Coordinates of N, CA and C in Angstrom, one line a residue:
M11 N 22.9 10.0 19.4 CA 22.3 9.1 18.3 C 22.6 9.8 16.9
V12 N 22.6 9.3 16.2 CA 23.6 9.5 14.5 C 22.2 9.6 13.6
E13 N 22.6 11.1 13.2 CA 22.0 12.0 12.0 C 21.6 11.0 11.0
R14 N 20.5 11.5 10.3 CA 20.8 10.3 9.3 C 20.0 11.2 8.4
A15 N 20.7 11.0 7.0 CA 19.9 11.8 5.8 C 18.3 11.7 5.7
R16 N 18.1 12.7 5.3 CA 16.6 12.9 4.9 C 16.1 13.6 3.7
D17 N 15.2 13.1 2.9 CA 14.8 14.1 1.9 C 14.1 14.8 2.8
D18 N 13.3 15.8 1.2 CA 12.5 17.3 1.6 C 11.1 16.9 2.5
A19 N 10.7 15.3 2.5 CA 9.3 15.0 3.2 C 10.1 14.4 4.7
G20 N 11.2 14.3 4.8 CA 11.2 14.0 6.1 C 11.5 12.6 6.0
R21 N 11.5 12.2 5.1 CA 12.1 10.7 4.9 C 13.8 10.5 5.4
A22 N 14.0 9.1 5.7 CA 15.4 8.7 6.3 C 15.9 7.9 4.4
R23 N 17.1 8.5 4.1 CA 17.7 8.4 2.7 C 18.9 7.5 3.3
N24 N 19.4 6.5 2.9 CA 20.6 6.0 2.8 C 21.5 6.8 1.6
A25 N 22.0 7.4 2.0 CA 23.3 8.0 0.9 C 24.5 6.9 0.9
R26 N 24.7 6.3 1.6 CA 25.8 5.0 1.4 C 26.4 4.6 0.3
P27 N 26.8 4.2 -0.4 CA 27.3 3.2 -1.9 C 27.3 1.8 -1.6
R28 N 26.4 1.4 -2.9 CA 25.9 0.3 -2.6 C 26.9 -0.3 -3.4
D29 N 26.9 -2.0 -3.4 CA 27.8 -2.7 -4.9 C 26.6 -3.2 -5.4
R30 N 27.3 -4.1 -6.3 CA 26.4 -4.9 -7.6 C 24.8 -5.0 -7.5
L31 N 25.0 -5.8 -6.3 CA 24.3 -6.3 -5.6 C 23.2 -5.6 -4.6
G32 N 23.4 -4.3 -4.4 CA 22.6 -3.6 -3.7 C 23.0 -3.4 -2.1
R33 N 24.1 -4.1 -1.9 CA 24.8 -4.3 -0.4 C 25.1 -2.8 0.1
P34 N 25.0 -2.2 0.9 CA 25.4 -1.4 1.3 C 27.2 -1.3 1.5
L35 N 27.9 0.0 0.9 CA 29.5 -0.4 1.4 C 30.1 0.7 2.3
P36 N 31.0 0.6 2.6 CA 31.4 1.7 3.9 C 31.8 3.3 3.2
P37 N 31.0 3.9 4.0 CA 31.1 5.3 3.6 C 32.2 5.7 2.9
G38 N 32.2 6.6 1.8 CA 33.6 6.6 0.9 C 34.0 6.0 0.2
S39 N 33.2 4.8 -0.2 CA 33.6 3.8 -1.3 C 33.3 3.9 -2.4
T40 N 33.7 3.5 -3.5 CA 33.2 3.7 -4.6 C 32.3 2.5 -4.9
G41 N 30.6 2.8 -5.3 CA 29.4 1.8 -5.5 C 29.4 2.1 -7.1
V42 N 28.2 1.2 -7.2 CA 27.6 1.4 -8.4 C 26.6 2.8 -8.6
A43 N 26.4 3.0 -9.8 CA 25.6 4.5 -9.9 C 24.2 4.1 -9.1
R44 N 23.6 5.2 -8.3 CA 22.3 4.7 -7.3 C 21.1 5.0 -8.3
I45 N 20.5 4.5 -8.3 CA 18.7 4.9 -8.6 C 18.3 6.5 -8.3
P46 N 17.7 7.4 -8.4 CA 17.2 8.5 -7.9 C 16.2 8.1 -6.7
D47 N 16.0 8.5 -6.2 CA 14.9 8.4 -5.4 C 13.7 9.1 -5.2
D48 N 13.5 9.6 -6.3 CA 12.4 10.3 -7.3 C 12.3 10.3 -8.5
L49 N 12.9 8.9 -9.3 CA 12.4 8.4 -10.7 C 11.0 8.4 -10.5
D50 N 10.8 9.0 -11.6 CA 9.2 8.8 -12.4 C 9.5 8.6 -13.8
L51 N 9.5 7.7 -14.2 CA 9.3 7.5 -15.6 C 8.2 7.3 -16.3
P52 N 7.6 7.1 -17.8 CA 6.8 7.0 -18.3 C 6.6 5.2 -18.4
P53 N 5.7 4.5 -18.4 CA 6.0 2.9 -18.2 C 6.7 2.2 -19.2
Q54 N 6.8 3.0 -20.7 CA 7.4 1.9 -21.5 C 9.4 2.7 -21.2
Q55 N 9.4 3.5 -20.8 CA 10.8 3.9 -20.6 C 11.3 3.0 -19.4
T56 N 10.4 2.8 -18.3 CA 10.2 2.4 -17.3 C 11.1 0.6 -17.3
L57 N 10.1 -0.1 -18.3 CA 10.6 -1.3 -18.6 C 11.7 -1.2 -19.3
T58 N 12.2 -0.2 -20.3 CA 13.3 -0.5 -21.3 C 14.4 -0.4 -20.0
F59 N 14.3 0.8 -19.2 CA 15.4 1.0 -18.3 C 15.5 -0.1 -17.4
A60 N 14.9 -0.9 -16.4 CA 14.7 -2.3 -15.8 C 15.3 -3.4 -16.5
Q61 N 14.9 -3.7 -17.7 CA 15.1 -4.5 -18.7 C 17.2 -4.3 -18.8
Q62 N 17.2 -3.0 -18.7 CA 18.7 -3.1 -19.5 C 19.7 -3.3 -18.3
L63 N 19.2 -3.0 -16.9 CA 19.8 -3.1 -15.7 C 19.6 -5.1 -15.7
L64 N 18.7 -5.4 -15.4 CA 18.9 -7.2 -15.7 C 19.4 -7.5 -16.8
D65 N 19.6 -7.3 -17.7 CA 20.5 -7.6 -19.0 C 21.8 -7.7 -18.3
D66 N 22.5 -6.1 -17.3 CA 24.0 -5.8 -16.9 C 23.7 -6.7 -15.6
G67 N 22.9 -7.6 -15.2 CA 23.2 -8.2 -14.3 C 22.7 -7.3 -12.7
L68 N 22.1 -6.2 -12.7 CA 21.9 -5.4 -11.7 C 20.7 -5.5 -11.4
A69 N 20.0 -6.8 -10.8 CA 18.5 -6.7 -10.5 C 18.4 -5.8 -9.4
F70 N 19.4 -5.3 -8.0 CA 18.5 -4.5 -6.9 C 18.5 -3.4 -7.9
N71 N 18.8 -2.9 -8.7 CA 18.5 -1.7 -9.2 C 17.7 -1.5 -10.3
A72 N 17.5 -2.7 -11.2 CA 15.8 -3.2 -11.8 C 14.9 -2.8 -10.7
H73 N 15.3 -3.5 -9.8 CA 13.9 -3.6 -8.6 C 13.6 -2.2 -8.3
E74 N 14.5 -1.0 -8.2 CA 14.4 -0.1 -7.5 C 13.4 1.0 -8.8
V75 N 13.7 0.6 -9.7 CA 13.4 1.4 -11.1 C 11.7 0.8 -10.9
L76 N 11.5 -0.3 -10.4 CA 10.2 -1.3 -10.9 C 9.6 -0.5 -9.5
E77 N 10.2 -0.3 -8.8 CA 9.6 0.0 -7.2 C 8.9 1.4 -7.5
A78 N 9.9 2.2 -8.2 CA 9.1 3.7 -8.3 C 8.0 3.9 -9.4
A79 N 8.1 2.9 -10.2 CA 6.9 2.6 -11.1 C 5.5 2.2 -10.2
W80 N 5.7 1.6 -9.4 CA 4.9 0.7 -8.6 C 4.2 2.2 -7.5
K81 N 4.9 2.3 -6.9 CA 4.4 3.5 -6.1 C 4.2 4.8 -7.0
N82 N 4.6 5.6 -8.3 CA 4.3 6.6 -8.9 C 2.9 6.2 -9.7
G83 N 2.9 5.1 -10.6 CA 1.8 4.8 -11.0 C 0.4 4.7 -10.9
P84 N -0.2 4.6 -11.6 CA -2.1 4.4 -11.4 C -2.3 3.2 -10.7
F85 N -3.4 3.5 -9.7 CA -3.8 2.8 -8.7 C -3.7 1.2 -9.3
A86 N -4.6 1.2 -10.2 CA -4.8 0.0 -11.3 C -4.1 -0.4 -11.2
E87 N -2.6 -0.4 -11.4 CA -1.1 -1.1 -12.1 C -0.6 -1.4 -10.9
R88 N -0.5 -1.0 -9.9 CA 0.2 -1.3 -8.8 C 0.3 -2.7 -8.5
M89 N -0.6 -3.3 -8.5 CA -0.1 -4.8 -8.4 C 0.9 -5.4 -9.5
L90 N 0.3 -4.8 -10.4 CA 1.9 -5.4 -11.5 C 2.9 -4.9 -11.2
W91 N 3.4 -3.6 -11.2 CA 4.4 -2.9 -10.9 C 5.2 -3.9 -9.6
Q92 N 4.5 -3.8 -8.7 CA 4.8 -4.5 -7.5 C 5.5 -5.6 -7.6
A93 N 4.4 -6.6 -8.7 CA 5.0 -7.9 -9.3 C 6.4 -8.1 -9.7
L94 N 6.5 -7.2 -10.4 CA 7.7 -6.9 -11.4 C 8.9 -6.7 -10.5
A95 N 8.5 -5.8 -9.5 CA 9.5 -5.2 -8.3 C 10.0 -6.5 -7.9
Q96 N 8.8 -6.9 -7.3 CA 9.1 -8.6 -6.4 C 9.9 -9.2 -6.8
F97 N 9.8 -9.6 -8.1 CA 10.6 -10.6 -9.0 C 11.9 -10.1 -9.0
A98 N 11.9 -8.8 -9.4 CA 13.9 -8.8 -9.9 C 14.2 -8.5 -8.0
V99 N 13.5 -8.5 -7.0 CA 14.4 -8.4 -5.4 C 14.7 -10.3 -5.1
G100 N 14.0 -10.9 -6.1 CA 13.8 -12.4 -6.0 C 15.3 -12.4 -6.5
L101 N 15.7 -11.7 -8.0 CA 17.0 -12.3 -8.6 C 17.8 -11.6 -7.5
T102 N 17.6 -10.6 -7.0 CA 18.7 -10.2 -6.4 C 19.1 -11.1 -5.3
H103 N 18.2 -11.6 -4.7 CA 18.4 -12.9 -3.6 C 19.3 -14.0 -3.9
I104 N 18.5 -14.4 -5.4 CA 19.9 -15.3 -6.1 C 21.2 -14.9 -6.2
Q105 N 20.7 -14.0 -6.6 CA 22.5 -13.3 -6.9 C 23.5 -13.1 -5.6
R106 N 22.7 -13.5 -4.8 CA 23.4 -12.6 -3.2 C 24.0 -14.1 -2.3
G107 N 23.2 -15.2 -3.1 CA 23.2 -16.7 -2.4 C 22.1 -16.8 -1.3
N108 N 21.3 -16.3 -1.5 CA 19.7 -16.8 -0.4 C 18.8 -17.2 -1.0
P109 N 18.7 -18.5 -1.0 CA 17.8 -19.5 -1.8 C 16.2 -19.0 -0.9
K110 N 16.2 -18.9 0.2 CA 15.1 -18.7 1.4 C 14.0 -17.7 0.8
G111 N 15.3 -16.4 0.7 CA 14.6 -15.2 0.4 C 14.1 -14.7 -1.2
A112 N 15.2 -15.5 -2.0 CA 14.6 -15.8 -3.4 C 13.1 -16.6 -3.3
R113 N 13.3 -18.0 -2.9 CA 11.5 -18.2 -2.8 C 10.6 -17.5 -2.6
T114 N 11.0 -16.9 -1.3 CA 9.4 -15.7 -0.8 C 9.4 -14.8 -1.8
L115 N 10.4 -13.9 -2.5 CA 9.9 -12.9 -3.3 C 9.4 -13.5 -4.6
L116 N 10.0 -14.9 -5.0 CA 9.5 -15.4 -6.2 C 8.0 -15.4 -6.5
D117 N 7.9 -16.3 -5.0 CA 6.7 -16.7 -4.7 C 5.5 -15.6 -4.7
R118 N 5.9 -14.4 -4.2 CA 4.9 -13.5 -3.9 C 4.9 -12.7 -5.8
A119 N 6.3 -13.0 -6.4 CA 6.0 -12.3 -7.4 C 4.9 -13.1 -8.3
V120 N 4.9 -14.4 -8.3 CA 3.9 -15.5 -9.1 C 2.7 -14.9 -8.4
S121 N 2.6 -14.9 -7.3 CA 1.2 -14.9 -7.3 C 0.2 -13.5 -8.0
R122 N 1.1 -12.8 -7.8 CA 0.5 -10.9 -8.1 C 0.6 -11.4 -9.6
L123 N 1.3 -11.8 -10.0 CA 1.3 -11.7 -11.6 C 0.4 -12.5 -12.2
T124 N -0.2 -13.6 -11.3 CA -1.0 -14.7 -11.8 C -2.5 -14.1 -11.3
A125 N -3.1 -13.5 -10.4 CA -3.6 -12.7 -9.9 C -4.1 -11.0 -10.6
Y126 N -3.4 -10.7 -11.6 CA -3.1 -9.5 -12.0 C -4.1 -9.7 -12.9
Q127 N -5.4 -8.9 -13.2 CA -6.8 -9.0 -14.6 C -6.6 -7.8 -15.3
P128 N -5.8 -8.1 -15.8 CA -5.8 -6.4 -17.0 C -7.1 -6.3 -17.6
E129 N -6.9 -5.0 -17.7 CA -8.4 -4.7 -18.9 C -8.2 -5.2 -19.7
G130 N -9.2 -6.0 -20.3 CA -9.7 -6.9 -21.5 C -8.7 -8.0 -21.9
G131 N -7.8 -8.2 -21.0 CA -6.8 -9.3 -20.9 C -5.9 -9.4 -21.2
Q132 N -5.3 -8.2 -21.7 CA -3.9 -8.2 -22.3 C -3.1 -7.0 -21.4
A133 N -2.2 -7.8 -21.0 CA -1.0 -6.8 -20.0 C -0.6 -5.6 -20.7
P134 N -0.7 -4.5 -20.4 CA -0.4 -3.5 -20.6 C 1.6 -3.5 -21.1
Y135 N 1.3 -2.3 -21.7 CA 3.0 -2.4 -22.3 C 4.0 -3.4 -22.9
D136 N 3.2 -4.0 -23.3 CA 3.5 -5.6 -23.9 C 4.2 -6.3 -22.7
I137 N 3.7 -6.1 -21.6 CA 4.3 -7.0 -20.5 C 4.4 -8.6 -20.7
D138 N 5.2 -9.4 -20.9 CA 4.7 -11.0 -21.2 C 4.2 -11.1 -20.0
L139 N 3.4 -11.3 -18.9 CA 2.7 -12.1 -18.0 C 3.3 -13.4 -18.0
A140 N 2.4 -14.4 -18.7 CA 2.7 -15.7 -18.6 C 4.0 -15.9 -19.0
G141 N 4.8 -15.3 -19.6 CA 6.4 -16.2 -19.8 C 7.3 -15.7 -18.4
L142 N 6.8 -14.5 -17.5 CA 7.1 -14.0 -16.4 C 6.9 -14.9 -15.0
V143 N 5.8 -15.9 -15.3 CA 5.3 -16.9 -14.4 C 6.3 -18.1 -14.8
T144 N 6.0 -18.4 -15.7 CA 7.0 -19.4 -16.2 C 8.4 -19.3 -16.1
H145 N 8.9 -18.6 -16.2 CA 10.0 -18.4 -15.9 C 10.3 -18.1 -14.2
A146 N 9.6 -17.3 -14.0 CA 9.8 -17.5 -12.0 C 9.9 -19.3 -11.3
E147 N 8.5 -19.9 -12.0 CA 8.6 -21.2 -11.4 C 9.5 -21.9 -11.8
A148 N 10.5 -21.4 -13.0 CA 11.5 -22.6 -13.4 C 12.5 -22.3 -12.5
L149 N 12.8 -20.9 -11.8 CA 13.6 -20.6 -11.0 C 13.1 -21.2 -9.8
L150 N 11.9 -21.5 -9.1 CA 11.9 -21.7 -8.2 C 12.1 -23.5 -7.9
A151 N 11.8 -24.4 -9.0 CA 11.7 -25.5 -9.0 C 13.5 -25.4 -9.3
T152 N 14.0 -24.9 -9.9 CA 15.8 -25.0 -9.8 C 16.1 -24.9 -8.0
L153 N 15.5 -24.0 -7.3 CA 15.9 -23.8 -5.9 C 15.4 -24.6 -5.1
D154 N 14.0 -25.0 -5.4 CA 13.9 -26.5 -4.7 C 14.6 -27.6 -4.8
A155 N 14.8 -28.0 -6.0 CA 15.9 -29.1 -5.9 C 17.1 -28.6 -5.6
G156 N 17.2 -27.5 -5.2 CA 18.7 -27.5 -4.5 C 19.9 -27.0 -5.3
G157 N 19.1 -26.5 -6.6 CA 20.2 -26.1 -7.0 C 20.5 -24.4 -7.6
E158 N 21.3 -24.1 -8.4 CA 21.8 -23.0 -8.1 C 21.3 -22.4 -10.1
P159 N 20.8 -21.3 -10.1 CA 20.4 -20.9 -11.4 C 21.6 -19.9 -11.9
A160 N 21.1 -20.5 -13.6 CA 22.6 -19.8 -14.3 C 23.0 -18.8 -14.1
D161 N 23.4 -17.9 -14.6 CA 23.7 -16.2 -14.4 C 22.5 -15.8 -15.7
A162 N 22.8 -16.9 -16.7 CA 21.6 -16.5 -18.0 C 20.0 -16.4 -17.6
D163 N 19.7 -17.0 -16.2 CA 18.0 -17.3 -15.9 C 17.9 -16.3 -15.1
L164 N 18.9 -15.1 -15.0 CA 18.6 -14.2 -13.9 C 18.5 -12.9 -14.6
R165 N 18.1 -13.4 -15.7 CA 17.9 -11.8 -16.8 C 16.3 -12.5 -17.6
P166 N 15.4 -12.6 -16.8 CA 14.2 -12.4 -17.7 C 13.7 -11.7 -18.6
R167 N 13.5 -12.0 -19.5 CA 12.4 -10.7 -20.7 C 11.5 -10.0 -20.4
L168 N 11.3 -8.5 -19.9 CA 9.7 -8.4 -19.0 C 8.9 -8.4 -20.1
R169 N 9.2 -7.9 -21.6 CA 8.3 -7.9 -22.6 C 8.1 -8.9 -23.5
G170 N 7.0 -9.3 -24.3 CA 6.8 -10.3 -24.6 C 7.5 -10.1 -26.1

């Protein structure tokens, strides 16, 4: 049996390097910098970091940053962060040429972004809920028509 790397809590960790799209590379290869498993940033820094990664075409890494916020953030905001992470995974699937996976994750993101009811009606941290839903729906329409979104379409603005 192959021994897997584990963290202090005993959870399996994949130490293999990854390419720009998050796909594992052979051991010893040079990949892109990994997002630390224990990343825990304040929300504004999370959004800034995720936006930089999206702008650089690193949707998979953006997803890892947003997933950390989803898992570490306040319970009341988990649906929001989960939706943002799923949006980034949907973008990753487009980058990888997987329209079926992209549709599934973008549909989930739209569902959660639409269902999220922030206190006071305003999304926290200046997150552009309506703009992100519109952007995801446009990507879905392009995919449903058999088209391939342009690279610029894979860099949504997280904040208004």
